[in-house]
PDB file of C-alpha atoms in Angstrom:
ATOM      1  CA  GLU A 256       0.010   0.006   0.003  1.00  0.00           C
ATOM      2  CA  PRO A 257       1.441   3.380  -0.970  1.00  0.00           C
ATOM      3  CA  GLU A 258       2.884   5.344   1.877  1.00  0.00           C
ATOM      4  CA  VAL A 259       4.029   8.361   2.378  1.00  0.00           C
ATOM      5  CA  THR A 260       7.399   8.354   4.119  1.00  0.00           C
ATOM      6  CA  GLN A 261       9.746  10.649   6.267  1.00  0.00           C
ATOM      7  CA  THR A 262      13.258  10.833   6.779  1.00  0.00           C
ATOM      8  CA  PRO A 263      15.439  11.178   9.103  1.00  0.00           C
ATOM      9  CA  SER A 264      12.957   9.445  12.152  1.00  0.00           C
ATOM     10  CA  HIS A 265      14.589  12.027  14.730  1.00  0.00           C
ATOM     11  CA  GLN A 266      17.150  14.855  14.297  1.00  0.00           C
ATOM     12  CA  VAL A 267      18.869  16.428  17.355  1.00  0.00           C
ATOM     13  CA  THR A 268      20.603  19.982  16.302  1.00  0.00           C
ATOM     14  CA  GLN A 269      22.368  22.672  18.062  1.00  0.00           C
ATOM     15  CA  MET A 270      20.057  25.963  18.472  1.00  0.00           C
ATOM     16  CA  GLY A 271      20.629  27.995  15.490  1.00  0.00           C
ATOM     17  CA  GLN A 272      21.014  25.463  12.997  1.00  0.00           C
ATOM     18  CA  GLU A 273      19.811  24.818   9.949  1.00  0.00           C
ATOM     19  CA  VAL A 274      17.637  21.481   9.718  1.00  0.00           C
ATOM     20  CA  ILE A 275      16.098  19.783   6.646  1.00  0.00           C
ATOM     21  CA  LEU A 276      13.261  17.173   6.802  1.00  0.00           C
ATOM     22  CA  ARG A 277      12.218  15.252   4.374  1.00  0.00           C
ATOM     23  CA  CYS A 278       9.136  13.598   2.609  1.00  0.00           C
ATOM     24  CA  VAL A 279       7.963  11.590  -0.171  1.00  0.00           C
ATOM     25  CA  PRO A 280       4.752  12.215  -0.572  1.00  0.00           C
ATOM     26  CA  ILE A 281       1.973   9.234  -1.933  1.00  0.00           C
ATOM     27  CA  SER A 282       3.263   9.551  -5.794  1.00  0.00           C
ATOM     28  CA  ASN A 283      -0.106  10.553  -7.354  1.00  0.00           C
ATOM     29  CA  HIS A 284      -1.032  12.488  -4.825  1.00  0.00           C
ATOM     30  CA  LEU A 285      -1.275  16.708  -5.579  1.00  0.00           C
ATOM     31  CA  TYR A 286      -1.454  18.581  -2.491  1.00  0.00           C
ATOM     32  CA  PHE A 287       1.370  17.865   0.261  1.00  0.00           C
ATOM     33  CA  TYR A 288       1.135  19.741   3.805  1.00  0.00           C
ATOM     34  CA  TRP A 289       3.796  20.092   6.943  1.00  0.00           C
ATOM     35  CA  TYR A 290       1.978  19.801  10.140  1.00  0.00           C
ATOM     36  CA  ARG A 291       3.704  19.877  13.785  1.00  0.00           C
ATOM     37  CA  GLN A 292       2.715  18.832  16.674  1.00  0.00           C
ATOM     38  CA  ILE A 293       4.581  19.709  20.186  1.00  0.00           C
ATOM     39  CA  LEU A 294       4.837  17.473  22.932  1.00  0.00           C
ATOM     40  CA  GLY A 295       1.537  16.882  24.730  1.00  0.00           C
ATOM     41  CA  GLN A 296      -0.291  19.685  22.148  1.00  0.00           C
ATOM     42  CA  LYS A 297      -2.554  19.508  18.976  1.00  0.00           C
ATOM     43  CA  VAL A 298      -1.471  18.642  15.473  1.00  0.00           C
ATOM     44  CA  GLU A 299      -0.877  22.051  14.063  1.00  0.00           C
ATOM     45  CA  PHE A 300      -0.861  23.615  10.660  1.00  0.00           C
ATOM     46  CA  LEU A 301       2.070  25.156   9.097  1.00  0.00           C
ATOM     47  CA  VAL A 302       1.915  24.656   5.073  1.00  0.00           C
ATOM     48  CA  SER A 303       0.380  23.406   2.369  1.00  0.00           C
ATOM     49  CA  PHE A 304       1.960  23.063  -0.824  1.00  0.00           C
ATOM     50  CA  TYR A 305       0.268  22.796  -4.662  1.00  0.00           C
ATOM     51  CA  ASN A 306       1.102  23.122  -8.179  1.00  0.00           C
ATOM     52  CA  ASN A 307       4.632  23.918  -6.989  1.00  0.00           C
ATOM     53  CA  GLU A 308       3.957  26.408  -4.474  1.00  0.00           C
ATOM     54  CA  ILE A 309       2.779  27.680  -1.152  1.00  0.00           C
ATOM     55  CA  SER A 310      -0.782  27.426  -1.284  1.00  0.00           C
ATOM     56  CA  GLU A 311      -1.614  28.491   2.339  1.00  0.00           C
ATOM     57  CA  LYS A 312       0.643  29.235   5.333  1.00  0.00           C
ATOM     58  CA  SER A 313      -0.269  29.563   9.397  1.00  0.00           C
ATOM     59  CA  GLU A 314       1.257  32.152  11.684  1.00  0.00           C
ATOM     60  CA  ILE A 315       3.668  29.379  12.568  1.00  0.00           C
ATOM     61  CA  PHE A 316       5.420  29.171   9.176  1.00  0.00           C
ATOM     62  CA  ASP A 317       7.442  32.590   9.293  1.00  0.00           C
ATOM     63  CA  ASP A 318      10.609  33.603   7.516  1.00  0.00           C
ATOM     64  CA  GLN A 319      12.472  30.781   9.370  1.00  0.00           C
ATOM     65  CA  PHE A 320      10.454  28.102   7.325  1.00  0.00           C
ATOM     66  CA  SER A 321      10.688  27.188   3.785  1.00  0.00           C
ATOM     67  CA  VAL A 322       9.726  24.328   1.802  1.00  0.00           C
ATOM     68  CA  GLU A 323      10.813  22.855  -1.467  1.00  0.00           C
ATOM     69  CA  ARG A 324       9.970  19.985  -4.149  1.00  0.00           C
ATOM     70  CA  PRO A 325      13.080  20.030  -5.794  1.00  0.00           C
ATOM     71  CA  ASP A 326      12.069  16.766  -7.936  1.00  0.00           C
ATOM     72  CA  GLY A 327       9.099  14.851  -8.685  1.00  0.00           C
ATOM     73  CA  SER A 328       9.427  13.105  -5.517  1.00  0.00           C
ATOM     74  CA  ASN A 329      10.708  14.838  -2.388  1.00  0.00           C
ATOM     75  CA  PHE A 330       9.227  17.341  -0.637  1.00  0.00           C
ATOM     76  CA  THR A 331      11.673  19.430   2.019  1.00  0.00           C
ATOM     77  CA  LEU A 332      10.975  21.621   5.160  1.00  0.00           C
ATOM     78  CA  LYS A 333      13.795  23.434   6.166  1.00  0.00           C
ATOM     79  CA  ILE A 334      14.195  25.693   9.359  1.00  0.00           C
ATOM     80  CA  ARG A 335      16.639  28.019   8.859  1.00  0.00           C
ATOM     81  CA  SER A 336      18.138  28.971  12.339  1.00  0.00           C
ATOM     82  CA  THR A 337      16.597  26.608  14.903  1.00  0.00           C
ATOM     83  CA  LYS A 338      14.961  27.481  18.218  1.00  0.00           C
ATOM     84  CA  LEU A 339      14.178  25.121  21.327  1.00  0.00           C
ATOM     85  CA  GLU A 340      10.708  26.012  21.130  1.00  0.00           C
ATOM     86  CA  ASP A 341      11.239  24.531  17.398  1.00  0.00           C
ATOM     87  CA  SER A 342      11.543  20.955  18.692  1.00  0.00           C
ATOM     88  CA  ALA A 343       8.220  18.919  18.067  1.00  0.00           C
ATOM     89  CA  MET A 344       7.078  16.133  15.825  1.00  0.00           C
ATOM     90  CA  TYR A 345       6.692  17.209  12.314  1.00  0.00           C
ATOM     91  CA  PHE A 346       4.548  15.110   9.779  1.00  0.00           C
ATOM     92  CA  CYS A 347       4.618  15.473   6.199  1.00  0.00           C
ATOM     93  CA  ALA A 348       1.164  14.410   4.750  1.00  0.00           C
ATOM     94  CA  SER A 349      -0.585  14.618   0.955  1.00  0.00           C
ATOM     95  CA  ARG A 350      -3.741  14.170  -0.352  1.00  0.00           C
ATOM     96  CA  GLN A 351      -4.923  13.459  -4.118  1.00  0.00           C
ATOM     97  CA  GLY A 352      -7.584  15.793  -4.341  1.00  0.00           C
ATOM     98  CA  LYS A 353     -10.453  16.171  -1.995  1.00  0.00           C
ATOM     99  CA  THR A 354     -10.339  13.472  -0.361  1.00  0.00           C
ATOM    100  CA  GLU A 355      -8.642  11.826   3.243  1.00  0.00           C
ATOM    101  CA  ALA A 356      -5.013  13.599   4.339  1.00  0.00           C
ATOM    102  CA  PHE A 357      -2.489  10.183   4.730  1.00  0.00           C
ATOM    103  CA  PHE A 358       0.555  11.087   6.975  1.00  0.00           C
ATOM    104  CA  GLY A 359       4.096   9.973   7.007  1.00  0.00           C
ATOM    105  CA  GLN A 360       5.465   8.302  10.344  1.00  0.00           C
ATOM    106  CA  GLY A 361       6.882  12.040  11.466  1.00  0.00           C
ATOM    107  CA  THR A 362      10.412  13.216  12.357  1.00  0.00           C
ATOM    108  CA  ARG A 363      11.009  14.155  16.136  1.00  0.00           C
ATOM    109  CA  LEU A 364      13.001  17.203  15.930  1.00  0.00           C
ATOM    110  CA  THR A 365      15.401  18.192  19.312  1.00  0.00           C
ATOM    111  CA  VAL A 366      16.729  21.196  19.330  1.00  0.00           C
ATOM    112  CA  VAL A 367      19.330  21.471  22.128  1.00  0.00           C
TER     113      VAL A 367
ATOM    114  CA  GLN B 232     -10.511  30.923  13.276  1.00  0.00           C
ATOM    115  CA  LYS B 233     -11.544  27.786  12.499  1.00  0.00           C
ATOM    116  CA  GLU B 234     -12.054  25.751  16.331  1.00  0.00           C
ATOM    117  CA  VAL B 235     -12.524  21.515  16.747  1.00  0.00           C
ATOM    118  CA  GLU B 236     -13.129  21.243  20.162  1.00  0.00           C
ATOM    119  CA  GLN B 237     -13.329  17.107  22.055  1.00  0.00           C
ATOM    120  CA  ASN B 238     -13.452  16.874  25.196  1.00  0.00           C
ATOM    121  CA  SER B 239      -9.580  15.365  26.304  1.00  0.00           C
ATOM    122  CA  GLY B 240     -10.346  12.424  28.160  1.00  0.00           C
ATOM    123  CA  PRO B 241      -9.330  10.348  29.381  1.00  0.00           C
ATOM    124  CA  LEU B 242     -12.202   8.062  28.301  1.00  0.00           C
ATOM    125  CA  SER B 243     -12.365   4.629  29.770  1.00  0.00           C
ATOM    126  CA  VAL B 244     -13.966   1.849  28.956  1.00  0.00           C
ATOM    127  CA  PRO B 245     -14.101  -1.860  29.672  1.00  0.00           C
ATOM    128  CA  GLU B 246     -13.094  -4.065  27.374  1.00  0.00           C
ATOM    129  CA  GLY B 247     -15.792  -5.626  25.031  1.00  0.00           C
ATOM    130  CA  ALA B 248     -17.916  -1.704  25.733  1.00  0.00           C
ATOM    131  CA  ILE B 249     -18.955   0.716  22.745  1.00  0.00           C
ATOM    132  CA  ALA B 250     -16.616   3.558  23.616  1.00  0.00           C
ATOM    133  CA  SER B 251     -18.262   7.025  22.513  1.00  0.00           C
ATOM    134  CA  LEU B 252     -16.004  10.184  21.028  1.00  0.00           C
ATOM    135  CA  ASN B 253     -17.342  12.934  20.220  1.00  0.00           C
ATOM    136  CA  CYS B 254     -16.478  16.571  18.643  1.00  0.00           C
ATOM    137  CA  THR B 255     -17.945  19.801  17.641  1.00  0.00           C
ATOM    138  CA  TYR B 256     -17.078  22.209  15.235  1.00  0.00           C
ATOM    139  CA  SER B 257     -16.712  26.182  14.338  1.00  0.00           C
ATOM    140  CA  ASP B 258     -17.297  26.575  10.730  1.00  0.00           C
ATOM    141  CA  ARG B 259     -21.091  25.834   9.196  1.00  0.00           C
ATOM    142  CA  VAL B 260     -18.984  25.764   5.720  1.00  0.00           C
ATOM    143  CA  SER B 261     -16.741  22.609   6.927  1.00  0.00           C
ATOM    144  CA  GLN B 262     -17.764  19.609   3.995  1.00  0.00           C
ATOM    145  CA  SER B 263     -15.554  17.100   5.402  1.00  0.00           C
ATOM    146  CA  PHE B 264     -14.428  15.052   9.035  1.00  0.00           C
ATOM    147  CA  PHE B 265     -11.398  12.955   9.007  1.00  0.00           C
ATOM    148  CA  TRP B 266     -10.973  10.631  12.393  1.00  0.00           C
ATOM    149  CA  TYR B 267      -7.660   9.512  13.173  1.00  0.00           C
ATOM    150  CA  ARG B 268      -5.675   7.648  15.682  1.00  0.00           C
ATOM    151  CA  GLN B 269      -2.746   8.461  17.356  1.00  0.00           C
ATOM    152  CA  TYR B 270      -0.516   6.314  19.510  1.00  0.00           C
ATOM    153  CA  SER B 271       1.352   8.023  21.946  1.00  0.00           C
ATOM    154  CA  GLY B 272       4.929   9.207  19.300  1.00  0.00           C
ATOM    155  CA  LYS B 273       3.288   7.932  16.403  1.00  0.00           C
ATOM    156  CA  SER B 274       1.594   9.720  13.552  1.00  0.00           C
ATOM    157  CA  PRO B 275      -2.190  10.525  12.488  1.00  0.00           C
ATOM    158  CA  GLU B 276      -3.533   7.156  11.051  1.00  0.00           C
ATOM    159  CA  LEU B 277      -6.802   7.698   9.040  1.00  0.00           C
ATOM    160  CA  ILE B 278      -9.977   5.730  10.638  1.00  0.00           C
ATOM    161  CA  MET B 279     -12.785   7.256   9.017  1.00  0.00           C
ATOM    162  CA  SER B 280     -13.806   9.928   6.816  1.00  0.00           C
ATOM    163  CA  ILE B 281     -17.561  11.312   6.675  1.00  0.00           C
ATOM    164  CA  TYR B 282     -19.096  13.791   4.473  1.00  0.00           C
ATOM    165  CA  SER B 283     -22.897  14.202   4.777  1.00  0.00           C
ATOM    166  CA  ASN B 284     -25.164  13.793   7.365  1.00  0.00           C
ATOM    167  CA  GLY B 285     -26.118  10.644   9.176  1.00  0.00           C
ATOM    168  CA  ASP B 286     -23.932   7.277   9.731  1.00  0.00           C
ATOM    169  CA  LYS B 287     -20.937   5.924   7.908  1.00  0.00           C
ATOM    170  CA  GLU B 288     -19.940   2.032   9.141  1.00  0.00           C
ATOM    171  CA  ASP B 289     -16.458   0.705   8.505  1.00  0.00           C
ATOM    172  CA  GLY B 290     -16.218  -2.801  10.811  1.00  0.00           C
ATOM    173  CA  ARG B 291     -16.284  -1.609  14.305  1.00  0.00           C
ATOM    174  CA  PHE B 292     -16.454   2.083  13.081  1.00  0.00           C
ATOM    175  CA  THR B 293     -19.201   4.194  13.188  1.00  0.00           C
ATOM    176  CA  ALA B 294     -19.258   7.713  12.294  1.00  0.00           C
ATOM    177  CA  GLN B 295     -22.047  10.249  13.157  1.00  0.00           C
ATOM    178  CA  LEU B 296     -22.229  13.650  11.702  1.00  0.00           C
ATOM    179  CA  ASN B 297     -24.927  16.078  12.264  1.00  0.00           C
ATOM    180  CA  LYS B 298     -24.053  19.610  10.423  1.00  0.00           C
ATOM    181  CA  ALA B 299     -26.925  21.738  11.918  1.00  0.00           C
ATOM    182  CA  SER B 300     -25.275  20.705  15.511  1.00  0.00           C
ATOM    183  CA  GLN B 301     -21.943  21.062  14.049  1.00  0.00           C
ATOM    184  CA  TYR B 302     -21.497  17.566  15.818  1.00  0.00           C
ATOM    185  CA  VAL B 303     -19.351  14.817  15.222  1.00  0.00           C
ATOM    186  CA  SER B 304     -18.647  11.664  16.874  1.00  0.00           C
ATOM    187  CA  LEU B 305     -17.350   8.215  16.580  1.00  0.00           C
ATOM    188  CA  LEU B 306     -18.370   4.789  17.630  1.00  0.00           C
ATOM    189  CA  ILE B 307     -15.995   1.871  18.654  1.00  0.00           C
ATOM    190  CA  ARG B 308     -17.678  -1.302  19.059  1.00  0.00           C
ATOM    191  CA  ASP B 309     -16.344  -4.184  21.079  1.00  0.00           C
ATOM    192  CA  SER B 310     -13.425  -1.738  22.232  1.00  0.00           C
ATOM    193  CA  GLN B 311     -10.159  -3.849  22.198  1.00  0.00           C
ATOM    194  CA  PRO B 312      -7.196  -2.495  24.421  1.00  0.00           C
ATOM    195  CA  SER B 313      -5.244  -2.114  21.379  1.00  0.00           C
ATOM    196  CA  ASP B 314      -8.053   0.949  20.502  1.00  0.00           C
ATOM    197  CA  SER B 315      -6.173   2.746  23.314  1.00  0.00           C
ATOM    198  CA  ALA B 316      -4.982   5.944  21.751  1.00  0.00           C
ATOM    199  CA  THR B 317      -5.589   9.335  21.304  1.00  0.00           C
ATOM    200  CA  TYR B 318      -8.809   9.731  18.849  1.00  0.00           C
ATOM    201  CA  LEU B 319      -8.282  13.269  16.589  1.00  0.00           C
ATOM    202  CA  CYS B 320     -11.194  14.856  14.906  1.00  0.00           C
ATOM    203  CA  ALA B 321     -10.189  17.085  12.233  1.00  0.00           C
ATOM    204  CA  GLU B 322     -12.312  18.857   9.723  1.00  0.00           C
ATOM    205  CA  ASN B 323     -11.814  21.149   5.912  1.00  0.00           C
ATOM    206  CA  SER B 324     -13.178  22.248   3.211  1.00  0.00           C
ATOM    207  CA  GLY B 325     -12.591  21.640  -0.324  1.00  0.00           C
ATOM    208  CA  ASN B 326      -8.578  21.689  -0.551  1.00  0.00           C
ATOM    209  CA  THR B 327      -8.186  23.887   2.733  1.00  0.00           C
ATOM    210  CA  PRO B 328      -5.702  22.483   5.588  1.00  0.00           C
ATOM    211  CA  LEU B 329      -7.017  19.984   8.279  1.00  0.00           C
ATOM    212  CA  VAL B 330      -7.617  21.598  11.376  1.00  0.00           C
ATOM    213  CA  PHE B 331      -7.740  19.160  14.083  1.00  0.00           C
ATOM    214  CA  GLY B 332      -8.954  18.672  17.432  1.00  0.00           C
ATOM    215  CA  LYS B 333      -6.610  18.283  20.562  1.00  0.00           C
ATOM    216  CA  GLY B 334      -7.745  14.706  20.780  1.00  0.00           C
ATOM    217  CA  THR B 335      -9.792  12.443  23.188  1.00  0.00           C
ATOM    218  CA  ARG B 336      -7.604   9.500  24.953  1.00  0.00           C
ATOM    219  CA  LEU B 337      -9.258   6.672  25.111  1.00  0.00           C
ATOM    220  CA  SER B 338      -8.118   3.969  27.538  1.00  0.00           C
ATOM    221  CA  VAL B 339      -9.738   0.519  26.972  1.00  0.00           C
ATOM    222  CA  ILE B 340      -9.373  -1.680  30.451  1.00  0.00           C
ATOM    223  CA  ALA B 341      -9.161  -5.527  29.630  1.00  0.00           C
TER     224      ALA B 341
END
């Protein structure tokens, strides 16, 4: 069964460093998303991507964040200068259209 | 600001019982509703989607939607200890991003 895959599963980084989280969405899906979940809190929307551009972003998705789809398969989230409060689980999700969204297994980001 | 409200629980039910999980949403134009299951430290896993008023059944799960009351529920019949998890309610309209509730923690006692 097709699935969304994310790498790495766990990333530890020092404050101020750049991190890139990677995702391979389901191949025939058109809409791609990044969400995050701080420990004990709810799943929060960061950004959506469609037709090679950002279609919507939340207040969380400030200038420190960027997304890219560098080729036909990968979808990346970059955090330029990480802060302690960026520590969270980051989930990638994809949808074919106006249908269900499927989530990857997540990347646990720990900023020290 | 769209809101999805859920009772955080924990909701404890004995094995074999029916677990009833509830969710309300603020946006009257919301069209699509989803229930995800999330085990601790894992990603949300889709259980059910529902788009029109009424009931939708899939195995031991039944989703119920009442758009007039802006209310969605999930019933789990014959609850099993493996059903113990946090259940997330989510909604959207068209291609807008999912908005999640905080989730209800379900504990099924053997």
